[in-house]
XYZ file of C-alpha atoms in Angstrom:
521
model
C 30.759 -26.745 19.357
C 27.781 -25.019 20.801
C 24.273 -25.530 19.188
C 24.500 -21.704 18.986
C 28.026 -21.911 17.078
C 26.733 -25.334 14.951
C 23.641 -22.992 13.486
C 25.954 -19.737 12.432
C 28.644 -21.937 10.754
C 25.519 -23.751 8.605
C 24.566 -20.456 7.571
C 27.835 -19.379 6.598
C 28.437 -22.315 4.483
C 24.406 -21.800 3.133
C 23.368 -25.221 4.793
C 20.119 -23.940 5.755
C 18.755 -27.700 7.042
C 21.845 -27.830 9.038
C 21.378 -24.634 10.287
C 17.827 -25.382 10.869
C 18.110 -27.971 12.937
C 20.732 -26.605 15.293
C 18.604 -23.163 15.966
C 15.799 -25.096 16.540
C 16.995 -27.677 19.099
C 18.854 -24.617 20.584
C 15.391 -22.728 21.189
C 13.571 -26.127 22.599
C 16.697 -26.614 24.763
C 17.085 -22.763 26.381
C 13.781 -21.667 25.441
C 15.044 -18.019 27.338
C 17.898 -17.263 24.864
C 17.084 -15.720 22.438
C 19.823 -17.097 19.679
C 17.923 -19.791 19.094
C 14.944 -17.867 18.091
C 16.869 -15.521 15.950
C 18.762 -18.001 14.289
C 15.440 -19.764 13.121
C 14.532 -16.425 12.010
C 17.429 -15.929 9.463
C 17.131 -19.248 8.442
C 13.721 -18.149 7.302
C 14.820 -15.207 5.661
C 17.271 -17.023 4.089
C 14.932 -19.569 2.159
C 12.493 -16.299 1.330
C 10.263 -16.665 4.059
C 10.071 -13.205 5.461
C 6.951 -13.619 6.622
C 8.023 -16.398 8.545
C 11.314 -14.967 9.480
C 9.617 -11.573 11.035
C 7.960 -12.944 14.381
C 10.628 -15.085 14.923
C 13.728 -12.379 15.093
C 10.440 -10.529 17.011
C 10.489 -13.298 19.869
C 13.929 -13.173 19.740
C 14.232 -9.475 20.514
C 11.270 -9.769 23.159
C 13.556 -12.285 25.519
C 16.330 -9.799 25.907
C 17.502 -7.142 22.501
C 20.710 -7.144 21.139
C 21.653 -4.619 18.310
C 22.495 -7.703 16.208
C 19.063 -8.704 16.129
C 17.440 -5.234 15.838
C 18.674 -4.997 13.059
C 18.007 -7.857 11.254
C 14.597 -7.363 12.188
C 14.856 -4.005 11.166
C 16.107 -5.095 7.798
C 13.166 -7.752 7.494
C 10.282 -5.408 8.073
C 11.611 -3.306 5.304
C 11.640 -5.882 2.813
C 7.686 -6.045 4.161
C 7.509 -2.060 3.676
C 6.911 -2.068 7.288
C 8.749 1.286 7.102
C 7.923 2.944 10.165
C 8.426 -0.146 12.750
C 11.679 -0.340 10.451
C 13.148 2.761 11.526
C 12.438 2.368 15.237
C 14.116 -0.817 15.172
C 17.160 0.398 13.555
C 17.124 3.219 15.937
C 17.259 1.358 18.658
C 19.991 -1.049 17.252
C 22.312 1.955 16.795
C 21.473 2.554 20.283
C 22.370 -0.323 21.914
C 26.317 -0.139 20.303
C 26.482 -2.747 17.979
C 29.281 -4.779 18.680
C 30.030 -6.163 14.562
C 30.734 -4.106 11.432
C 27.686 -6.144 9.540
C 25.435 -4.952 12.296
C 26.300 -1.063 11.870
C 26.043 -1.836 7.828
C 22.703 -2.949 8.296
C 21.177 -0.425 9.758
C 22.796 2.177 7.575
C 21.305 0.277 4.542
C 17.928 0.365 6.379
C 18.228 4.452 7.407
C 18.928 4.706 3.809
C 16.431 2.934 2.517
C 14.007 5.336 4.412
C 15.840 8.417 3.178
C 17.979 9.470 6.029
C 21.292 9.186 3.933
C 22.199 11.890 6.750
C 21.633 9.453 9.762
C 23.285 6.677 7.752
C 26.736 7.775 7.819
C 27.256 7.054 11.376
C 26.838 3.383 10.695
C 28.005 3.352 7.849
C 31.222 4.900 8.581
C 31.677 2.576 11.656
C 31.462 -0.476 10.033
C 34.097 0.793 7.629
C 36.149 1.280 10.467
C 35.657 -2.226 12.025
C 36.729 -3.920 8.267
C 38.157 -1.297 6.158
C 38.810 -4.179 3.563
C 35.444 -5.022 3.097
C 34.709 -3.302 -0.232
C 30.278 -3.482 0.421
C 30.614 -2.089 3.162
C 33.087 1.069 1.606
C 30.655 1.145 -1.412
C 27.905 1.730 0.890
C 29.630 4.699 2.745
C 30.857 6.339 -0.592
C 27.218 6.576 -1.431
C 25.880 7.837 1.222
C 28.634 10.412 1.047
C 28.128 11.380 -2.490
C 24.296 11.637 -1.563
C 24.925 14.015 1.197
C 27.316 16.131 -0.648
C 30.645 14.814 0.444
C 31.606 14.723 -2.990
C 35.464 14.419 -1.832
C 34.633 11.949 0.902
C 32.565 9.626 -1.775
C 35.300 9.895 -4.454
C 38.461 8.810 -2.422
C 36.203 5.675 -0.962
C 35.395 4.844 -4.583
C 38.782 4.935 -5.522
C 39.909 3.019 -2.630
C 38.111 0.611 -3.525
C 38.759 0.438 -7.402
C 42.534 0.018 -6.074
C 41.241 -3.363 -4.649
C 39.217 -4.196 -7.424
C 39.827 -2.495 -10.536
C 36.304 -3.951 -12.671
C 34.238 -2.887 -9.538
C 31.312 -1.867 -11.833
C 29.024 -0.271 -9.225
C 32.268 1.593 -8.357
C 32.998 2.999 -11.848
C 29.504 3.686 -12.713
C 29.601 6.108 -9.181
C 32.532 7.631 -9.869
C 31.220 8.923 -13.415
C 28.195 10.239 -12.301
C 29.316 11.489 -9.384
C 30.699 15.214 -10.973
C 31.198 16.403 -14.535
C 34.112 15.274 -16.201
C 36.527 17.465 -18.617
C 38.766 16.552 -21.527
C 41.714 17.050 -18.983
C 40.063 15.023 -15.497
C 37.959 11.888 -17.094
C 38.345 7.964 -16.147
C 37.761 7.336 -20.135
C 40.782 5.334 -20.531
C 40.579 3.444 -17.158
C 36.593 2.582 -17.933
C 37.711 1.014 -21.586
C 40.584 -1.229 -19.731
C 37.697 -2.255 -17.413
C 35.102 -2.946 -19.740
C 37.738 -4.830 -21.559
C 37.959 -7.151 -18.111
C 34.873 -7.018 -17.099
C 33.298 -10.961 -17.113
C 29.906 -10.596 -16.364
C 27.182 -8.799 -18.245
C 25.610 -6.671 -15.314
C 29.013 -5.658 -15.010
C 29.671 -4.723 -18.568
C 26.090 -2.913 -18.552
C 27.344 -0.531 -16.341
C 30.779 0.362 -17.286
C 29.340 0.989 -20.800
C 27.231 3.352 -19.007
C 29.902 5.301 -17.230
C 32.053 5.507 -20.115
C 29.234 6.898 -22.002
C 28.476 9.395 -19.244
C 31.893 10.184 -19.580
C 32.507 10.140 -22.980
C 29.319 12.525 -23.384
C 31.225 15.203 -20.503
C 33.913 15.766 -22.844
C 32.138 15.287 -26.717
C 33.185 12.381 -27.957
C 30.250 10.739 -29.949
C 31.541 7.257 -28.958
C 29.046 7.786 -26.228
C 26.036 6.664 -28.112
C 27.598 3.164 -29.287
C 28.689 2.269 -25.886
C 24.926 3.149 -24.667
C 23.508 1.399 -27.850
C 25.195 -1.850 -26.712
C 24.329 -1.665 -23.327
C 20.850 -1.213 -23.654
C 20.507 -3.879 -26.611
C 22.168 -6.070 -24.018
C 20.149 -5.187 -20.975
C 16.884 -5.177 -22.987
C 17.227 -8.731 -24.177
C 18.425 -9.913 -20.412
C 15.342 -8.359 -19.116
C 12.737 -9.682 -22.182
C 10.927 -6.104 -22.534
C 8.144 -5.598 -24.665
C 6.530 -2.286 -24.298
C 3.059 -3.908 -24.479
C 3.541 -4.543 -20.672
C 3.769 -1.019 -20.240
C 1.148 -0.709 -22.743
C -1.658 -2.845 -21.061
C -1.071 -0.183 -17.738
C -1.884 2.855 -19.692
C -4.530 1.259 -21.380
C -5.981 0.166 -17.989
C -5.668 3.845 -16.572
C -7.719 5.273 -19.207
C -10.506 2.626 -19.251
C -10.631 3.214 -15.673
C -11.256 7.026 -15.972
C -12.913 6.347 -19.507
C -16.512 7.528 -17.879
C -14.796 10.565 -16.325
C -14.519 11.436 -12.490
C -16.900 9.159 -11.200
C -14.760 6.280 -12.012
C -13.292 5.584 -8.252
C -16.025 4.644 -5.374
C -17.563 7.120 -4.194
C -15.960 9.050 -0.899
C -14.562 12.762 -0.178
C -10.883 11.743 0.212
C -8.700 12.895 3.062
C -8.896 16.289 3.622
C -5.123 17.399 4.556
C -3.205 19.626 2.454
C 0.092 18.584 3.298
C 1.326 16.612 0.107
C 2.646 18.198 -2.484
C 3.300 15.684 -5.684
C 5.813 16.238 -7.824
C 5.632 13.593 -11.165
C 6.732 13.994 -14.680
C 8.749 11.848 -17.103
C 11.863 10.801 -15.080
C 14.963 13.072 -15.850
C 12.922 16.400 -16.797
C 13.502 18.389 -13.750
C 12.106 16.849 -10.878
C 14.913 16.369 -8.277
C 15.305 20.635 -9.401
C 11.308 21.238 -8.563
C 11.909 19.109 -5.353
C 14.941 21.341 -4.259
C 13.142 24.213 -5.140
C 10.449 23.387 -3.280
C 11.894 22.317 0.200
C 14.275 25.167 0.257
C 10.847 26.935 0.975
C 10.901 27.519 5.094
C 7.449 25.869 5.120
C 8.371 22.690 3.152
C 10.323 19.301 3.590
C 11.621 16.716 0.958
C 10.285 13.197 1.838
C 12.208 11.737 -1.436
C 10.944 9.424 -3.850
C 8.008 7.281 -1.733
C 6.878 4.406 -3.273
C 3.629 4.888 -0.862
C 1.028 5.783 -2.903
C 1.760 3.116 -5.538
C 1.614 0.578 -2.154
C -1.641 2.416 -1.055
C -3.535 1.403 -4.079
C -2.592 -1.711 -4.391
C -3.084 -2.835 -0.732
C -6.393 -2.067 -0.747
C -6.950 -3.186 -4.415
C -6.372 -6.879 -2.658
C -4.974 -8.044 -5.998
C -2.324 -10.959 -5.842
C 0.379 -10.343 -7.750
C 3.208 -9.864 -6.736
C 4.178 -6.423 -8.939
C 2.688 -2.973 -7.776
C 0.767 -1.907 -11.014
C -0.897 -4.003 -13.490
C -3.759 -4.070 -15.155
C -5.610 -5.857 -12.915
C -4.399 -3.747 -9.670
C -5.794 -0.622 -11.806
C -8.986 -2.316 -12.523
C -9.756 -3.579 -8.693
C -9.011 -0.277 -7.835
C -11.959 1.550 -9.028
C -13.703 -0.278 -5.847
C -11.978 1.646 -3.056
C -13.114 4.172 -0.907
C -10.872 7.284 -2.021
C -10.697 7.872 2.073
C -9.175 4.972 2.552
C -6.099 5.687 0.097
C -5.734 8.842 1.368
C -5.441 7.557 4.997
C -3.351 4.973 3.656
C -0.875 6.813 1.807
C -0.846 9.803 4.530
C -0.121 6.897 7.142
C 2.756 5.715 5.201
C 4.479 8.850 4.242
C 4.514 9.964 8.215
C 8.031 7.410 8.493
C 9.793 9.196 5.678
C 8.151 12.764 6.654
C 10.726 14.708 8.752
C 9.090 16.745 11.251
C 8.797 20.665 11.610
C 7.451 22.186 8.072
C 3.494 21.636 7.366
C 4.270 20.564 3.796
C 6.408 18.163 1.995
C 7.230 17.098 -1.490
C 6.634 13.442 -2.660
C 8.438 13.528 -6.061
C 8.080 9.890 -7.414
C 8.030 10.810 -11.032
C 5.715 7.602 -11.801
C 3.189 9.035 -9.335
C 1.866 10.277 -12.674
C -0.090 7.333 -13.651
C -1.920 8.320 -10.375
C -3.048 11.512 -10.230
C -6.599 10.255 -10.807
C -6.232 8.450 -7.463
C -4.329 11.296 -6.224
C -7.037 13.857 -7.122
C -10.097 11.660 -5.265
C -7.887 10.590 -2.355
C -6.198 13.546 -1.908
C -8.243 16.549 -2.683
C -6.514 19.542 -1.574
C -2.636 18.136 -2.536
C -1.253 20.062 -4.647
C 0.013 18.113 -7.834
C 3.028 19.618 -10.554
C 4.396 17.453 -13.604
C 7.589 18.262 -15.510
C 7.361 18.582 -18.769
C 10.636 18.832 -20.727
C 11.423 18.795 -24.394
C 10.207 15.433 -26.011
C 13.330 14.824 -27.636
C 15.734 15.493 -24.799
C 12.865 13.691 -22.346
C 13.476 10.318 -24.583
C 17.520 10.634 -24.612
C 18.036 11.779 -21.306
C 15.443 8.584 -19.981
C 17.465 6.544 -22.887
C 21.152 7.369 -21.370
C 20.253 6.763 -17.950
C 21.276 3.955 -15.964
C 18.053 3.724 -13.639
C 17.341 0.534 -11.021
C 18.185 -1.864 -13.639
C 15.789 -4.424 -12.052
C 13.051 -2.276 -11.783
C 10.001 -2.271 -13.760
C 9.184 1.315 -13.716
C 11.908 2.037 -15.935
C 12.338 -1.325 -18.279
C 10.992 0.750 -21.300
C 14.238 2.940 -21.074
C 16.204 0.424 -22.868
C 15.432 1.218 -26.329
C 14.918 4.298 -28.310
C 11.805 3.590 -30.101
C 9.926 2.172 -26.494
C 11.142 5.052 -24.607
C 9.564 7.365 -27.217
C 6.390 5.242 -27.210
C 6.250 5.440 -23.502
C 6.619 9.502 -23.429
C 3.595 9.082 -25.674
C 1.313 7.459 -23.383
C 2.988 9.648 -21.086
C 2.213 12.512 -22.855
C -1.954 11.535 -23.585
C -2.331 10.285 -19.740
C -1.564 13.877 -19.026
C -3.696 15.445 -21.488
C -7.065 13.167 -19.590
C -5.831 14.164 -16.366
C -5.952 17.672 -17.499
C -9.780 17.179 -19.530
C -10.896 15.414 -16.228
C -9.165 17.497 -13.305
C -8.764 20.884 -14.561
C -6.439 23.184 -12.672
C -5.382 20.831 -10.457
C -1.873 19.665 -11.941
C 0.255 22.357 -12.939
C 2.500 21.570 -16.127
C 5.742 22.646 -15.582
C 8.135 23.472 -18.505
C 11.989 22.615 -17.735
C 12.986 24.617 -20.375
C 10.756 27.995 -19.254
C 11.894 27.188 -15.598
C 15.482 27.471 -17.053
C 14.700 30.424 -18.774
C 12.653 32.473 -16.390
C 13.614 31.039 -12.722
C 12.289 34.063 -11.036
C 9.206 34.012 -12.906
C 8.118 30.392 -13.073
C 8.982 30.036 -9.565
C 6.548 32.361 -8.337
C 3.877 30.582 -10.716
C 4.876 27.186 -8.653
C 5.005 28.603 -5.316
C 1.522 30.000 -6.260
C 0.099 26.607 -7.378
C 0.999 24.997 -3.959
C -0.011 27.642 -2.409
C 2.870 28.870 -0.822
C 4.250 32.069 0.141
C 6.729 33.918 -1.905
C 10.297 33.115 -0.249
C 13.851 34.330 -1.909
C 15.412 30.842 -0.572
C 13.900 28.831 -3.376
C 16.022 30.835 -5.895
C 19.027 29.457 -3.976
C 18.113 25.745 -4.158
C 21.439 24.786 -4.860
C 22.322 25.969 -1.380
C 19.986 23.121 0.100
C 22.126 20.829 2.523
C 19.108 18.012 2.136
C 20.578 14.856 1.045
C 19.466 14.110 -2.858
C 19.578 10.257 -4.134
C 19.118 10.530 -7.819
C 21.265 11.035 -10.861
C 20.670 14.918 -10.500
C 22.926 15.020 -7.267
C 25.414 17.048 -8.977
C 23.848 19.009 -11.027
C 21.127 20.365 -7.843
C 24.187 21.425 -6.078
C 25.158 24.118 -9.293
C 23.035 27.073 -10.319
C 20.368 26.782 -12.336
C 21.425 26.563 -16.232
C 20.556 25.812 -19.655
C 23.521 22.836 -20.012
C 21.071 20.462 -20.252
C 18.978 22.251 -22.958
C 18.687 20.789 -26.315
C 21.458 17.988 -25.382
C 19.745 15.190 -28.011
C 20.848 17.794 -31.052
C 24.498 15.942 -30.492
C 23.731 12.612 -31.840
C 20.277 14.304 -33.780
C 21.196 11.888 -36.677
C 20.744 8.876 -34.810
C 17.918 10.043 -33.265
C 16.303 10.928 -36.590
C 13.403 7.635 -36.241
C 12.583 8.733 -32.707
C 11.897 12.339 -34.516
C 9.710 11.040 -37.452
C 8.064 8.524 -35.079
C 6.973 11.485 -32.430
C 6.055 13.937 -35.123
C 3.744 11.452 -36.186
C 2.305 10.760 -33.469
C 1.150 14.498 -33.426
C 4.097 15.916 -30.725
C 5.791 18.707 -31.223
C 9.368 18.686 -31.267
C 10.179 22.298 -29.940
């Protein structure tokens, strides 16, 4: 057995000293081929050390490219948010005819992972055709289809693969949320025989979910216990408290505390391209976002994490989440400039090119619009605000990243509504300190006068009237959230007043908010 052929059967069987050791007397033996090199690198990678693993795969590539090796390396420099160097990579890979179906999967998952859900379906699609029994790789197409549009497309490859594997959570979960069901066409008694089977909690988390997504379609109040129990669950698995969340708000507003000054001092970055869409999660965003970029003048660059990884770069701060308290603190020592070069320099890989403006609608983005406002001067910034009451159920009934800490607080009632609270006063400073410059949006006035309060937001980003954005469920652009379906349909009041269905159990979050001072209407 080759050295070449000793290292790849290590990794398969996760002997990474094995592996190791074979790659490594492979590269001091032929120090032209690059195998040995690349092996190394995924050995790397495979222990955690990206770092490590990134100028490794590089030599590799530099001795000769292969589209296997692309695109691990394009896969690597993701995980470093190396986004743009990412995409070239991948590019190239695709390029070069990969000759393996984990190769094409790769770089689909990287094109998505930028955004181009579009550009992904090549890949995707051909390494479906290489191993059609590989269910990862059919998840992966299914999504991408759904994301695109190809509703039909995304629900036969979902069922396909539920045929193989009938407690396929991930599976399920799509298939729920990928239309509105009806009291005649509904998975409900499928999703109780697989929660029934299901063995391991993730997986029980989100069947619960799609059989209360489900459930809710058609009426049945079951809904709410099945969410109840997954969110108890999850909550515990995940060891919440909502003082986390807590200590980040506080931070914000002890940062901004002595008003406008509080950043160092510096103009910001001039350009008027952004256009920041933030709110609450679930209010209306992905709808503002469509709106917006079916404007001729106007592109969707998705949900960037780039101004989040802006501050904190040049906070400096070691830890190894985005936001804390800390990373807040340090950053009241940066030149505003410098985030806005920072953040502009980022968003370039996700921008697509043509239009002058584009949309950034990471609804977190909220908890920086005092950055955004000093780094960014003339973006233009526009928050959702949705009833508080259907804000906290539709965040509560909503399966988001369930490893992500942007949306841990979503797990119980009672946090939720404390977190649309701080939510709720964060916006009221940003609106004392930076007058004019975010425009509050109301989902439920938006639904009731489209015409009207599209021309107001339009005229806040400074935008010319245009007919199209009344027909922003005509928009071909890919859309990666929950919303998917319900951006594709007219605009309509369905989701108006939706928490009035299981209003009894909802009664504490009611008393708590009113409280609290918030009006409920």
């Amino acid at each position: 057995m080759t050295l070449e052929a000793q290292a790849r059967a290590a990794l398969r069987r996760g002997d990474l000293p094995a592996a190791a050791s074979a790659a490594k007397a492979l590269a001091q033996s032929e120090p032209g081929n690059p195998s040995g090199f690349f092996l190394m690198g995924i050995v790397a990678a495979n222990a955690g050390q990206i770092a490590k693993a990134v100028p490794l795969i590089e030599a590799a590539v530099a001795r000769g490219p292969t589209a296997e090796h692309l695109a691990q390396l394009a896969r690597m420099l993701i995980l470093l948010r190396r986004d743009g160097e990412a995409g070239n990579a991948a590019r190239k890979a695709l390029a070069l005819g990969p000759a393996d179906a984990l190769t094409f999967d790769t770089i689909g998952c990287v094109l998505a992972r930028l955004g181009e859900h579009e550009a992904s379906l090549v890949p995707f699609a051909a390494a479906v055709k290489a191993e059609p029994e590989n269910l990862e790789f059919r998840y992966n197409l299914a999504a991408a289809s759904g994301f695109t549009g190809r509703v039909e497309d995304a629900r036969d490859h979902y069922e396909t693969i539920l045929a193989a594997d009938p407690v396929n959570a991930r599976a399920h979960y799509a298939l729920a949320i990928l239309s509105r069901q009806t009291s005649r066409a509904n998975h409900v008694p499928r999703l109780e025989a697989a929660l029934k089977a299901a063995q391991r909690p993730d997986d029980a988390l989100r069947i619960r979910y799609a059989l209360a997504k489900e459930m809710e379609d058609i009426g049945d109040p079951a809904a709410f216990r099945h969410l109840s129990a997954a969110n108890a669950e999850h909550k515990r698995t995940i060891r919440y408290e909502f003082a986390q969340d807590a200590a980040i708000f506080d931070a914000i507003e002890a940062l901004f505390a002595g008003g406008t000054s509080a950043l160092a001092s510096g103009t910001g970055d001039p350009d008027p391209a952004p256009i920041f869409v933030v709110g609450m999660p679930r209010t209306g965003t992905t709808l503002v976002d469509r709106i917006l970029s079916s404007h001729p003048d106007v592109v969707s660059a998705g949900e960037l994490q780039d101004m989040p990884l802006a501050v904190k770069q040049l906070a400096g701060t070691p830890s190894r989440v985005v936001i804390d308290p800390e990373t807040v603190a340090a950053s009241a020592n940066v030149n505003p400039a410098a985030i806005g070069e920072a953040y502009l320099a980022r968003a370039a890989h996700h921008r697509p090119a043509g239009p002058p403006r584009f949309t950034d609608k990471l609804p977190a983005n909220f908890l920086y619009i005092g950055h955004i406002a000093h780094a960014l001067p003339n973006a233009r910034i526009v928050c959702l605000r949705r009833n508080p009451m259907d804000t906290v159920w539709s965040n509560y009934k909503n399966l988001f990243a369930s490893q992500s800490a942007y949306y841990a607080y979503s797990y119980d009632l009672m946090d939720t509504a404390r977190y649309f609270a701080r939510f709720d006063r964060l916006m009221a400073l940003w609106d004392r300190l930076f007058p004019g410059r975010v425009l509050q949006l109301s989902y439920e006035g938006l639904v009731a006068d489209q015409e009207g309060q599209t021309r107001r937001l339009l005229d806040h980003c400074g935008l010319e009237w245009n007919e199209a954005c009344l027909s922003f469920h005509e928009n071909s652009a890919a859309v990666a959230t929950p919303s998917a379906a319900q951006v594709r349909r007219p605009l309509n009041a369905d989701a108006v007043g939706k928490w009035r269905v299981h209003e009894q159990a909802l009664q504490p979050v009611a008393k708590w908010l009113e409280a609290q001072g918030i009006a409920l209407a």
